Amino acid sequence: MRQLDALKSPRFTQISTFGRLPICSQNEDIKAVFIGVPFDDATTYRPGARFGPMGIRQGSRLLRPYNQFLDTYPFDKLNACDIGDVNIIPGYIEDTMKIIETDIFNIVSKNIVPFIAGGDHSITLPILRALYKKYGKVNIIHLDSHYDFWDSYWGKKYTHGTWLRRALEEGLLKVVIQAGIRASTFSKEDLFDKERLGIKSYTIRDLKYNMQNVIKEINSLEGPTYISIDIDVVDPAFAPGTGTPEVGGLTSFEIIEMVRQLRIGQMIGFDIVEVSPPYDVSEITSMLAANIIYEGMSVLSLFL
Ligand SMILES: [Mn+2]
């Protein structure tokens, strides 16, 4: 009996939310929410990112209220809460995209900044559609080991490797800065595509040898800016729990430090995608993703 009572108590719900935040209620003056998108049907290699949101919640339980490096209490300042997961439809990419777009628009239309846990990277396209409806064209900071601007996979337009091209075709984006790129590509032509598409692209070498230059360029952006982080920008030694791992990436310290140094006046949303707990070891990928979100929330809280 005692155990059943515990299941109903608020304390139980709090330990299963991101950072032990409260579940969102409508009466609060909320500045930021955590939301999960447990969808991985657009994955091309290892699946499992559908378990990302719960993995990241699990990995977030050691987060504490005060961030000493940025001198802020992000959860308190943002009045942050966990709004739960989007009700996705397994196996139906385009139907699910409509649901994601609706849910994210409901959040951003109230001037709340969503911190979104994927899910595979295809979820970023409907998020950008929702942001466009609210803000018009937005800037995007895209940290990834892959370009993600391929035209199609197996002749199909909606996958986790094509969302960026779709977003550009749909006219959703202003400035696109991507960084951390290092995966082998299908042909040399791919390299010309980034210029043709107007993407400012930095490789992992640019980040490893000159991270400060990249950060400076990002921090000089003006206008509404979205941040999308594929956990595979991090080396698989630090983030093995992901769908398409690429060796030779950032350390966990480097990605945390990079996010920590961002100063984006109008951060309108933030996602971390491709965390696949079934491939994780000792929750290190989930814990890293949770800490990246924490740093992102901390940066946002500096502007309030
Ligand atoms: Mn990737």
XYZ file of C-alpha atoms and ligand atoms in Angstrom, residues 121 144-146 148 230 232-233 244 274, ligand 1:
11
model
C 17.445 14.819 -35.897
C 27.003 17.958 -35.504
C 29.556 15.582 -36.996
C 27.351 15.380 -40.132
C 22.554 16.804 -42.545
C 23.476 16.396 -32.352
C 27.415 12.878 -32.131
C 29.369 16.139 -32.390
C 25.580 7.354 -36.160
C 20.300 11.508 -31.285
Mn 24.886 13.680 -36.726
